[in-house]
Coordinates of C-alpha atoms and ligand atoms in Angstrom, one line a residue:
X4 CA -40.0 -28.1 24.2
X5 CA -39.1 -24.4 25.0
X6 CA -41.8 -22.4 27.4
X7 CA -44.6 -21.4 25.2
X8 CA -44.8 -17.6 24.8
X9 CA -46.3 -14.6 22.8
X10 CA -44.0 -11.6 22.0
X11 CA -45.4 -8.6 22.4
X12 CA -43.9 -5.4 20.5
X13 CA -44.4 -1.9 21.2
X14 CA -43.6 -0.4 18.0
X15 CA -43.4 2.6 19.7
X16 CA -40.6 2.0 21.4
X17 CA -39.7 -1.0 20.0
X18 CA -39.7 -2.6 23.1
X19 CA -40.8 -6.8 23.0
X20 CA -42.0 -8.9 26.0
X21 CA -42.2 -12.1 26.1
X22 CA -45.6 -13.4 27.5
X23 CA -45.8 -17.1 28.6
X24 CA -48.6 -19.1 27.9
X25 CA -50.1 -21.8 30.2
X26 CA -52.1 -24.6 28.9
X27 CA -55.5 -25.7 30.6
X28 CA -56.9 -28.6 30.7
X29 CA -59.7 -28.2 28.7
X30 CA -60.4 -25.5 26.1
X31 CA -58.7 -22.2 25.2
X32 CA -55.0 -22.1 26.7
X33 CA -54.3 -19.0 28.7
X34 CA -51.6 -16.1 28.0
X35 CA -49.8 -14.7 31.8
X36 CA -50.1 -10.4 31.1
X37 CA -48.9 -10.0 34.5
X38 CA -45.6 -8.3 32.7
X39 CA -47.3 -5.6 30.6
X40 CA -47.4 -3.1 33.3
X41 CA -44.0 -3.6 34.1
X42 CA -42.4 -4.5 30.8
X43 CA -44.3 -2.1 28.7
X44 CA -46.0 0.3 31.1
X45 CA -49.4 -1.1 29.4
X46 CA -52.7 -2.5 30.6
X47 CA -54.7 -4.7 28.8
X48 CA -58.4 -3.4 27.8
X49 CA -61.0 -5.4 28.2
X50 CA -64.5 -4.4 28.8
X51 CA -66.9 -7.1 29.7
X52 CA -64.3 -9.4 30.6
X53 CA -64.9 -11.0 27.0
X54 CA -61.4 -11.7 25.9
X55 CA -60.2 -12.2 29.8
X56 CA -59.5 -15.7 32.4
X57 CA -59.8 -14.1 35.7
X58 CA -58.6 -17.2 37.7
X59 CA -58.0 -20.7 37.5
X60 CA -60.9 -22.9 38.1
X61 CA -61.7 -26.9 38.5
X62 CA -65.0 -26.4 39.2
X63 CA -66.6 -26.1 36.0
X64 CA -65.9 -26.4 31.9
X65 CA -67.8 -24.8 29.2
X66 CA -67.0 -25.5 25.5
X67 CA -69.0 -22.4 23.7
X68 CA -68.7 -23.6 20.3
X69 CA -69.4 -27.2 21.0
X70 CA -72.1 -26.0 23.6
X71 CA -70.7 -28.7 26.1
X72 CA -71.2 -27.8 30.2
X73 CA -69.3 -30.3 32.7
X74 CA -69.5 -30.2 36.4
X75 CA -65.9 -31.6 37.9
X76 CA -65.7 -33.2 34.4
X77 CA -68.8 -35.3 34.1
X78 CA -71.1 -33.8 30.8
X79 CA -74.0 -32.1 32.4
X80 CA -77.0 -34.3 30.0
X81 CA -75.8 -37.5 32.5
X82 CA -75.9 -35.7 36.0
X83 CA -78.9 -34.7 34.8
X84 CA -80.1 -38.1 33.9
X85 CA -78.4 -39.9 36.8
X86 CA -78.4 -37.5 39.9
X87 CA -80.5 -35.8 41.9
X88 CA -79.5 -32.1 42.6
X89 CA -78.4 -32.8 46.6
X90 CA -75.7 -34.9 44.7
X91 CA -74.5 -32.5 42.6
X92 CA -74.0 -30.1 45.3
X93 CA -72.0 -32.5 47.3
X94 CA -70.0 -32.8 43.6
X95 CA -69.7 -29.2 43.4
X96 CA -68.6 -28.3 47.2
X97 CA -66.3 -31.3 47.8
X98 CA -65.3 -32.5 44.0
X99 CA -66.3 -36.0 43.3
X100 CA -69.8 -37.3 43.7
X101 CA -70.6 -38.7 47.0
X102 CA -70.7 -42.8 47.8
X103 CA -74.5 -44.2 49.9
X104 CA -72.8 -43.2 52.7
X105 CA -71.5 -39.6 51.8
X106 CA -75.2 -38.7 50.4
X107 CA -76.7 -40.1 53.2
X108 CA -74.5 -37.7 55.4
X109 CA -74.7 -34.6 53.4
X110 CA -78.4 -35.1 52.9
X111 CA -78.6 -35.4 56.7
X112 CA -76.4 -32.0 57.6
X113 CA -78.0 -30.1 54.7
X114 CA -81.6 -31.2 56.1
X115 CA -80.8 -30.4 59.6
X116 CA -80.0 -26.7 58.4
X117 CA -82.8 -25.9 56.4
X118 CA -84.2 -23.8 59.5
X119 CA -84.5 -20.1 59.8
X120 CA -82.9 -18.2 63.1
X121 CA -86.6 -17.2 64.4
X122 CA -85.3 -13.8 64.8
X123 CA -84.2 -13.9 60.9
X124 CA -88.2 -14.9 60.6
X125 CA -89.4 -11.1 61.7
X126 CA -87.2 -9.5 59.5
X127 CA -89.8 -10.6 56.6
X128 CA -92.4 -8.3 58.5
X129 CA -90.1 -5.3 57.9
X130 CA -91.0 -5.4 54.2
X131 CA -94.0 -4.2 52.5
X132 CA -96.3 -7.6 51.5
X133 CA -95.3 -6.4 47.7
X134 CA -91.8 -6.5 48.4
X135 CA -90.1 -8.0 45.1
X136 CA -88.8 -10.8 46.6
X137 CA -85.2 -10.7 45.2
X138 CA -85.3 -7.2 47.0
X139 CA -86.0 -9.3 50.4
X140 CA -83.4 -12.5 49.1
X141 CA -80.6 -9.8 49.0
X142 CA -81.6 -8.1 52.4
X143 CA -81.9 -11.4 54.3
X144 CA -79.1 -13.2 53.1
X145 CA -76.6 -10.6 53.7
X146 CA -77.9 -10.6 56.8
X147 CA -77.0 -13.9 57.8
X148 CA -73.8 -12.8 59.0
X149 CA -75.5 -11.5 61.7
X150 CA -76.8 -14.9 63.3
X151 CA -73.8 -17.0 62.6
X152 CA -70.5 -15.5 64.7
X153 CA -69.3 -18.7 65.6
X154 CA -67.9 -19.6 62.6
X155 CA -67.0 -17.0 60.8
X156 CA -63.6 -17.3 60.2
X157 CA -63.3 -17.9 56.4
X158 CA -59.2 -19.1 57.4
X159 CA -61.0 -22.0 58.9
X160 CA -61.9 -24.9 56.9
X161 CA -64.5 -26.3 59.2
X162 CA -65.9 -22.9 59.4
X163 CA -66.1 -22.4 56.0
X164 CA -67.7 -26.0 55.0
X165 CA -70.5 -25.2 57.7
X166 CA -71.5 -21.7 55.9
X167 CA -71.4 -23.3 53.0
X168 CA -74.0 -26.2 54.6
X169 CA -75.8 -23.2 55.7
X170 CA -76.4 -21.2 53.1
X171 CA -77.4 -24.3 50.7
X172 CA -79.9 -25.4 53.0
X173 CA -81.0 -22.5 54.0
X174 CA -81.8 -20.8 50.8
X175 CA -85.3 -22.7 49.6
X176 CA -86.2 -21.6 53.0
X177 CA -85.5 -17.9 52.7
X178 CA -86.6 -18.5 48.8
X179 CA -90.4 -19.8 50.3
X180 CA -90.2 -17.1 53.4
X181 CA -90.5 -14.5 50.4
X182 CA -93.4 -15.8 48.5
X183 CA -95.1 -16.2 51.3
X184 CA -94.7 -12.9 52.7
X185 CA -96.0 -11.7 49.1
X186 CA -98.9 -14.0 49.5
X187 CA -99.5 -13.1 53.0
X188 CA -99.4 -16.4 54.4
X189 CA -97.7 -17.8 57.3
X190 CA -93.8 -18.8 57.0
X191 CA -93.8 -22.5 56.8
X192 CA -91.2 -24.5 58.5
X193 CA -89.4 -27.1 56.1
X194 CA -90.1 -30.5 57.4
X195 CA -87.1 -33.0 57.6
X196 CA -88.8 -35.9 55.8
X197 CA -88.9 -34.3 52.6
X198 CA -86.3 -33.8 49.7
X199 CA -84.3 -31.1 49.0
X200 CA -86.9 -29.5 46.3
X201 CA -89.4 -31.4 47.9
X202 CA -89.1 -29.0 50.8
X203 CA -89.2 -26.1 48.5
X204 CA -92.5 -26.8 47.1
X205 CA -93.3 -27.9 50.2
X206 CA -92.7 -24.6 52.4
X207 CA -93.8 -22.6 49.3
X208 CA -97.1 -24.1 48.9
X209 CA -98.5 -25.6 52.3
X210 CA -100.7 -23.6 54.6
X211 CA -101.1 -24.4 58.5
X212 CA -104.5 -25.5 57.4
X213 CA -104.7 -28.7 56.2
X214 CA -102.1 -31.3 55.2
X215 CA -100.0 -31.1 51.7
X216 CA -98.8 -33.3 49.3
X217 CA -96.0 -32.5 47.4
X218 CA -96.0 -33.3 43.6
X219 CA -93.3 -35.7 42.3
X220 CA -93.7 -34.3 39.2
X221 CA -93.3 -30.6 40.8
X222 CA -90.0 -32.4 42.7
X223 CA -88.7 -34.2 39.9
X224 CA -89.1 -30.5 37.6
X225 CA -87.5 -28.4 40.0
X226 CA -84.9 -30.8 40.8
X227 CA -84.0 -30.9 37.2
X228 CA -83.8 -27.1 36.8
X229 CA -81.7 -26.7 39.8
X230 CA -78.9 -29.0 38.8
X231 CA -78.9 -26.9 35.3
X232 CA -78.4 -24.0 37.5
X233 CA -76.2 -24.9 39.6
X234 CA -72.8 -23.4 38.1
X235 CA -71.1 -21.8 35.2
X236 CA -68.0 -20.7 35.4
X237 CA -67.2 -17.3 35.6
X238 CA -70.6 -15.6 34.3
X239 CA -71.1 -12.2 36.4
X240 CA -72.9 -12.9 39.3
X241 CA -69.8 -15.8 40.4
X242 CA -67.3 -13.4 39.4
X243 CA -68.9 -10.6 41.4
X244 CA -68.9 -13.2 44.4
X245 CA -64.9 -14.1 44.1
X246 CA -64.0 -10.4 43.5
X247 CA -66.2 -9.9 46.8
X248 CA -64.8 -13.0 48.7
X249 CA -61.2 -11.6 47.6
X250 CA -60.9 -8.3 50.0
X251 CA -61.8 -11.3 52.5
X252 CA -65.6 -10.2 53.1
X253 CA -67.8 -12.5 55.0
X254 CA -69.3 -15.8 52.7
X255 CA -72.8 -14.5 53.4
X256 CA -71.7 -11.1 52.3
X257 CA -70.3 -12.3 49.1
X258 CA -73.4 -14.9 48.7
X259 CA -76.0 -11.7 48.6
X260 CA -73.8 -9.8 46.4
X261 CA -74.1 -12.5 44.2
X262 CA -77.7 -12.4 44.6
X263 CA -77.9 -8.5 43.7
X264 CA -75.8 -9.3 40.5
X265 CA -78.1 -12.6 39.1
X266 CA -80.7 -10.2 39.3
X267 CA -80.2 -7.7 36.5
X268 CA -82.4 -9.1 33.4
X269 CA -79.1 -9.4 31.6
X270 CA -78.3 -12.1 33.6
X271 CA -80.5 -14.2 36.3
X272 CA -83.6 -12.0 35.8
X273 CA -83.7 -12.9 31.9
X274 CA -86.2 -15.8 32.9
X275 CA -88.5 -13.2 34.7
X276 CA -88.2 -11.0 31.6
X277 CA -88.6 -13.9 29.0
X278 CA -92.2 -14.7 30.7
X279 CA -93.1 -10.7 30.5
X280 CA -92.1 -10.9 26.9
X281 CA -93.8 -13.3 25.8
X282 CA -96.9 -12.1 27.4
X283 CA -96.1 -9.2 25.3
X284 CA -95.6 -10.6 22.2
X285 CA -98.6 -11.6 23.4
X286 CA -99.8 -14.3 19.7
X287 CA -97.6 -16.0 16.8
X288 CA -99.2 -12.8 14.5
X289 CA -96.9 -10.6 16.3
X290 CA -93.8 -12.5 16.3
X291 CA -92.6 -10.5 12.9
X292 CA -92.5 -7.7 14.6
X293 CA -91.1 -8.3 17.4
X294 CA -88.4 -10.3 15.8
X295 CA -87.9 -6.8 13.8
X296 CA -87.3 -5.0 17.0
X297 CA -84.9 -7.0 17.7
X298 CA -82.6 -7.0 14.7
X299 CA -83.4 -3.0 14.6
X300 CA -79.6 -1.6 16.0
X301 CA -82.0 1.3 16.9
X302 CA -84.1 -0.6 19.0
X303 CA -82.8 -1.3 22.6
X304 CA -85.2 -4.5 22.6
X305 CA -83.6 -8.1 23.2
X306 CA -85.4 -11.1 22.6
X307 CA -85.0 -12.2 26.5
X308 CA -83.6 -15.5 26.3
X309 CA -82.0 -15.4 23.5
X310 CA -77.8 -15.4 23.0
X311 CA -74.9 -15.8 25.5
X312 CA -71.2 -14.7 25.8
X313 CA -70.0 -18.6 25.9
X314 CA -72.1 -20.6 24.3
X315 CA -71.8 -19.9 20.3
X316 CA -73.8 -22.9 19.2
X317 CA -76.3 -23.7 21.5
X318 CA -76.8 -23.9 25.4
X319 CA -77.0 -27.3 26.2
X320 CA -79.2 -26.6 29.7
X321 CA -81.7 -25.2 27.6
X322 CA -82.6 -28.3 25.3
X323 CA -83.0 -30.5 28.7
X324 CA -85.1 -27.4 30.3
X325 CA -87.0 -27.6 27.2
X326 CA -87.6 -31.4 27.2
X327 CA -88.7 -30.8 30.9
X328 CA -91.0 -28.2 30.0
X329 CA -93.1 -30.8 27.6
X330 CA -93.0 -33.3 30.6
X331 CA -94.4 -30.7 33.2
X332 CA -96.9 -29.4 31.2
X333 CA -98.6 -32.9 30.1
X334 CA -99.5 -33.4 32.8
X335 CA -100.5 -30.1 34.1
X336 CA -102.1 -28.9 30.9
X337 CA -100.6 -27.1 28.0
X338 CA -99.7 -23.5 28.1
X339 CA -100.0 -20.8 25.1
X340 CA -97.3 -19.3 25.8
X341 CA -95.2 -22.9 25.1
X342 CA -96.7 -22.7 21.7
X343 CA -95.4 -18.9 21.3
X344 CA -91.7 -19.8 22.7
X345 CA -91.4 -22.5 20.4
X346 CA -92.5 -20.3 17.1
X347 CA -90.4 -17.5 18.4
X348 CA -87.1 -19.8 18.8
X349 CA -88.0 -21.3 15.2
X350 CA -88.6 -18.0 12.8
X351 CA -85.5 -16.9 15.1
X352 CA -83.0 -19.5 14.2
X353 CA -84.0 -19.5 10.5
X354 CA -83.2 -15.8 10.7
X355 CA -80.2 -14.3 9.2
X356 CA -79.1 -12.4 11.8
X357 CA -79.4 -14.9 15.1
X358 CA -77.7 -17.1 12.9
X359 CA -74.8 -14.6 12.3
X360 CA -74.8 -13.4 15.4
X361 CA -75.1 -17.0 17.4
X362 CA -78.1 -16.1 19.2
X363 CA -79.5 -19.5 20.6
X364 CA -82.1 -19.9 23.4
X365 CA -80.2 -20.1 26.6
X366 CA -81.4 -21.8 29.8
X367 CA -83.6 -19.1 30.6
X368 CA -85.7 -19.0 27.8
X369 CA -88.3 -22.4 28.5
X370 CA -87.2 -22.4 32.3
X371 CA -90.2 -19.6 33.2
X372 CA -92.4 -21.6 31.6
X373 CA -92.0 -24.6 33.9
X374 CA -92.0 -22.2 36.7
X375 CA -95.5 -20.8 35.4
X376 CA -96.6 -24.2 35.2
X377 CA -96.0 -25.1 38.5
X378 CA -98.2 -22.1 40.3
X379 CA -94.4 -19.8 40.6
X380 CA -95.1 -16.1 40.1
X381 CA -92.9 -14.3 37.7
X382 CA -91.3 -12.2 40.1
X383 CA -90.0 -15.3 41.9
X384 CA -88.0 -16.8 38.9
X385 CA -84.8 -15.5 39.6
X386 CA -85.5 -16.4 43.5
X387 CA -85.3 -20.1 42.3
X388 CA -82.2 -19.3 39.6
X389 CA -80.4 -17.6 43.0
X390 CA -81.6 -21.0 45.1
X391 CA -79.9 -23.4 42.2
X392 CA -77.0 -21.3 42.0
X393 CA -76.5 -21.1 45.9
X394 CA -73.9 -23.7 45.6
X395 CA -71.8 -23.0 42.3
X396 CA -71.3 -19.2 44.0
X397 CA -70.2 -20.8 47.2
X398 CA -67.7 -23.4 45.6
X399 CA -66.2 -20.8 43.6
X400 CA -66.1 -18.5 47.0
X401 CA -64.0 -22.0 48.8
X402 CA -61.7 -22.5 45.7
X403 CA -60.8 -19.0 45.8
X404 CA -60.0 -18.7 49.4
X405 CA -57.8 -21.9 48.9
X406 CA -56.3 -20.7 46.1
X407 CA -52.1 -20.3 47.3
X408 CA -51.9 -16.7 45.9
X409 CA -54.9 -15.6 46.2
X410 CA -54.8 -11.7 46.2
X411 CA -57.7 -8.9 46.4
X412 CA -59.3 -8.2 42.8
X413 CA -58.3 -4.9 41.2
X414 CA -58.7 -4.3 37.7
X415 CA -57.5 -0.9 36.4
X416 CA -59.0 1.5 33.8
X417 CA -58.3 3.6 30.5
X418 CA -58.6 7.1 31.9
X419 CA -61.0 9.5 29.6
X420 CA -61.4 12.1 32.1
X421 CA -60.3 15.9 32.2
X422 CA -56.5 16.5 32.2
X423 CA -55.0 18.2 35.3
X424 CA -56.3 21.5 36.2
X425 CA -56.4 23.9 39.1
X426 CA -59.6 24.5 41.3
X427 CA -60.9 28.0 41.0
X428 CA -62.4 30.0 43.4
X429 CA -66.4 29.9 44.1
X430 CA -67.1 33.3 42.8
X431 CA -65.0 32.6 39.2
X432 CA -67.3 29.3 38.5
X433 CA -69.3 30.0 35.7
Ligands
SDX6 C1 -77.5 -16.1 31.9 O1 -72.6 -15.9 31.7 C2 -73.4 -16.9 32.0 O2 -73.0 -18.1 32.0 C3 -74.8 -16.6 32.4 C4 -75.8 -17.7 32.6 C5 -75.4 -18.5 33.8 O3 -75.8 -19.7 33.9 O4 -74.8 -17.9 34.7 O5 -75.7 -18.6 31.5 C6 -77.2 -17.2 32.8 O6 -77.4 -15.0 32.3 C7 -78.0 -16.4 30.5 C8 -78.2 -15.1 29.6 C9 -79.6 -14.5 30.0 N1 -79.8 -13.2 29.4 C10 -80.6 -13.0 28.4 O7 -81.3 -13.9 27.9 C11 -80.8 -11.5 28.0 C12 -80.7 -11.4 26.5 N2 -79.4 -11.7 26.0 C13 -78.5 -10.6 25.8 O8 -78.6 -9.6 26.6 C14 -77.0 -11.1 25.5 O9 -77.2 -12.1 24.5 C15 -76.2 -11.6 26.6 C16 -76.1 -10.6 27.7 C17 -76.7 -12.9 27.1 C18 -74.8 -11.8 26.0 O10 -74.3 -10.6 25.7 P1 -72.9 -10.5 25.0 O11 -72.1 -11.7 25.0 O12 -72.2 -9.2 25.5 O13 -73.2 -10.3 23.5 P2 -73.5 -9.0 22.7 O14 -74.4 -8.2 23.6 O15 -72.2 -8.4 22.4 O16 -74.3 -9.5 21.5 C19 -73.6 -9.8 20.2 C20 -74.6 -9.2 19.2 C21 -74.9 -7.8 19.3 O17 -75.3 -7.3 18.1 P3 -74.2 -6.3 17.2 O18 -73.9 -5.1 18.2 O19 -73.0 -7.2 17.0 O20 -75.0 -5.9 16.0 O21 -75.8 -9.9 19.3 C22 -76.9 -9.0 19.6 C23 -76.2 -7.8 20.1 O22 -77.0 -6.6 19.9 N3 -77.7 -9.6 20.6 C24 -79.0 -9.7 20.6 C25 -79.4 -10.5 21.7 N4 -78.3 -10.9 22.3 C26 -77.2 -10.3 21.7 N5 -79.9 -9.1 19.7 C27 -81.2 -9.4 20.0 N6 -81.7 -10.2 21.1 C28 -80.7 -10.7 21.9 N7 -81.1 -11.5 22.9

């Protein structure tokens, strides 16, 4: 069968190109515009990336309209019933789940990182106790790059599998370090006997004063919430860490600019922002209006938690986020604002314009509610969505720097600005 292509004309000129079209594996296949600028003296125009593949990726599939998520290929609803989130980091970072022996190992090296530099310790001091603590995640993870020298040479392999080590193991630390610095309590040092998330609540929650006992339920919760976090694709924050990663940046560099970019409420800090909402919305009697905001074009009010560029059906994180959410809170005790989320997501899917528009819950619209549920502020929400996502951002940072033609990210523009003109002097400026 001939190459697959797409003829472009300018009918302009009348000039065609012929644009070929690769296949993936999965999902939409992809058509190569590399010759526009050269054929056609054209760019494509694309804000938001929405019509755009910016690389090729093995890492993870979504299927919007089907609302299907796989990690490697395996369907997210069975890692999440069958793995435990230290598993599907080692699936993430190396490709395949790991054998007894492989988890034992990467449960091992990720434990025996989970340490702070004790100079990184006193840079919590610098900030005021009310610090928001994504402010501190992005100034103390970019600052990693400052302890780690000796293997910093993202050519490297071995260097680069060790900052990835580091930085997954080291983030619940850094994430705990900030709460307690809000709290004004003493850093707690993660203890090696514990789980991955075990840890977390661990050095979150424990004080110097007496002994702690983590949870399971708290474990097995957060656990769950991390692997649905854990990757997807190319949404901003990932793409923001590639494009960073591609002028050849440091990995802890790229890891807190990643961090900066999950944080805007369109994107990682929708969880924070779903929990202020509700609180806003405040009963059921004032979900009609709200609801009316929302639909008003007028009205720059979202329903937080609600919609998402892929997924055209329905996120598939956020049904297991909510059936997590009902587990959590029987047995720490209903919460009001449950009740709200769920009437708000009904009268919102029976309403003409979610449904024409697609606007589903996505996984940030029950996840805040766990986190509530479990004694985490607000303002730490996206902390634990930059924790889960530690290792998607770093996998897509090692594929990228393995990539064979890998090349520094540059998208162009459509120009809008003034056309040429000369400067005149000071005293003819009106
Ligand atoms: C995450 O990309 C990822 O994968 C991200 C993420 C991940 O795991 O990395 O899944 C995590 O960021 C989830 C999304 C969290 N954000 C929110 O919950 C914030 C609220 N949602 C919206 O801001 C919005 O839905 C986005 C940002 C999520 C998606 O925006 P798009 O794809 O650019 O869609 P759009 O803004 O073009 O919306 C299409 C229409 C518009 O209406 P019209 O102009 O066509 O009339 O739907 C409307 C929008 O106004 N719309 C909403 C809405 N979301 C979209 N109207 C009311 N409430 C909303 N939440």
């Amino acid at each position: 069968m001939s190459e697959a292509t797409v003829t472009v004309t300018d009918n302009r000129t009348g000039k065609n190109v012929a644009l070929s079209i690769k296949d993936s594996v999965y999902g939409e296949a992809v058509v190569d515009i590399a010759g526009l600028p050269k054929e056609l003296g054209l760019f494509s125009y694309d804000p938001g990336f929405v019509a755009t593949a910016s690389c090729t990726s093995a890492i993870t599939f979504l299927d919007g309209p089907k609302g299907e998520l796989m990690y490697r290929g395996y369907p997210i609803e069975q890692l999440a019933g069958k793995c435990s989130y230290i598993e599907i980091c080692h699936l993430l970072l190396n490709g395949e789940l790991p054998n007894t022996e492989q988890l034992r190992k990467f449960k091992h090296t990720i434990t025996y990182h989970t340490m702070l530099n004790e100079s990184l310790r006193n840079f919590f001091n610098g900030f005021n106790y009310d610090a928001h603590p994504m402010a501190m995640m992005c100034g103390v993870v970019g600052s990693l790059a400052a302890f780690y020298h000796d293997k910093l040479d993202i050519h490297d392999a071995e260097h680069r599998m060790i900052t990835a080590h580091r930085l997954i193991a080291k983030m619940p630390t850094i994430a705990a370090a900030c709460y307690k610095h809000n709290v004004g309590q003493p850093i707690i040092y993660p203890r090696n006997d514990l789980s991955y998330c075990g840890n977390l609540v661990y050095t979150m929650f424990a004080t110097p004063c007496e002994d702690y006992e983590v949870d399971p339920v708290a474990e097995e919760a957060l656990d769950i919430l991390f692997i649905l976090h854990a990757d997807h694709e190319q949404n901003a924050s990932t793409s923001t860490v590639r494009l960073a990663g591609s002028t050849g940046a440091n990995p802890y560099a790229c890891i807190a600019a990643g961090v900066a970019c999950l944080w805007g409420p369109a994107h990682g800090g929708a969880n924070e922002a779903v929990l202020k909402q509700l609180a806003q919305i405040g009963s059921v009697a004032n979900i009609d209006r709200y609801v009316a905001k929302a639909k008003d074009r007028n009205d720059p009010f979202r329903l937080m938690g609600f919609g998402h560029r892929v997924y055209r059906n329905f996120d598939p994180r956020a049904r297991l986020v909510k059936e997590t959410c009902h587990k959590v809170l029987a047995k720490y005790g209903n919460d009001p604002l449950m009740e709200l989320a769920m009437r708000l997501e009904d009268i919102a899917l029976k309403d003409e314009f979610f449904i024409e528009r697609k606007l589903y819950p996505n996984v940030d619209f029950y996840s805040g509610i766990i986190y509530k549920a479990l004694g985490i502020p607000v303002n730490m929400f996206t902390v634990m969505f930059a924790v889960a996502r530690t290792v998607g951002w770093i996998s897509h940072w090692m594929e990228m720097m393995t990539e064979p033609n890998q090349k520094i990210g540059r998208p162009r523009q459509s120009y809008s600005g003034p056309q040429k003109r000369d400067v005149p002097p000071l005293v003819e400026r009106k």
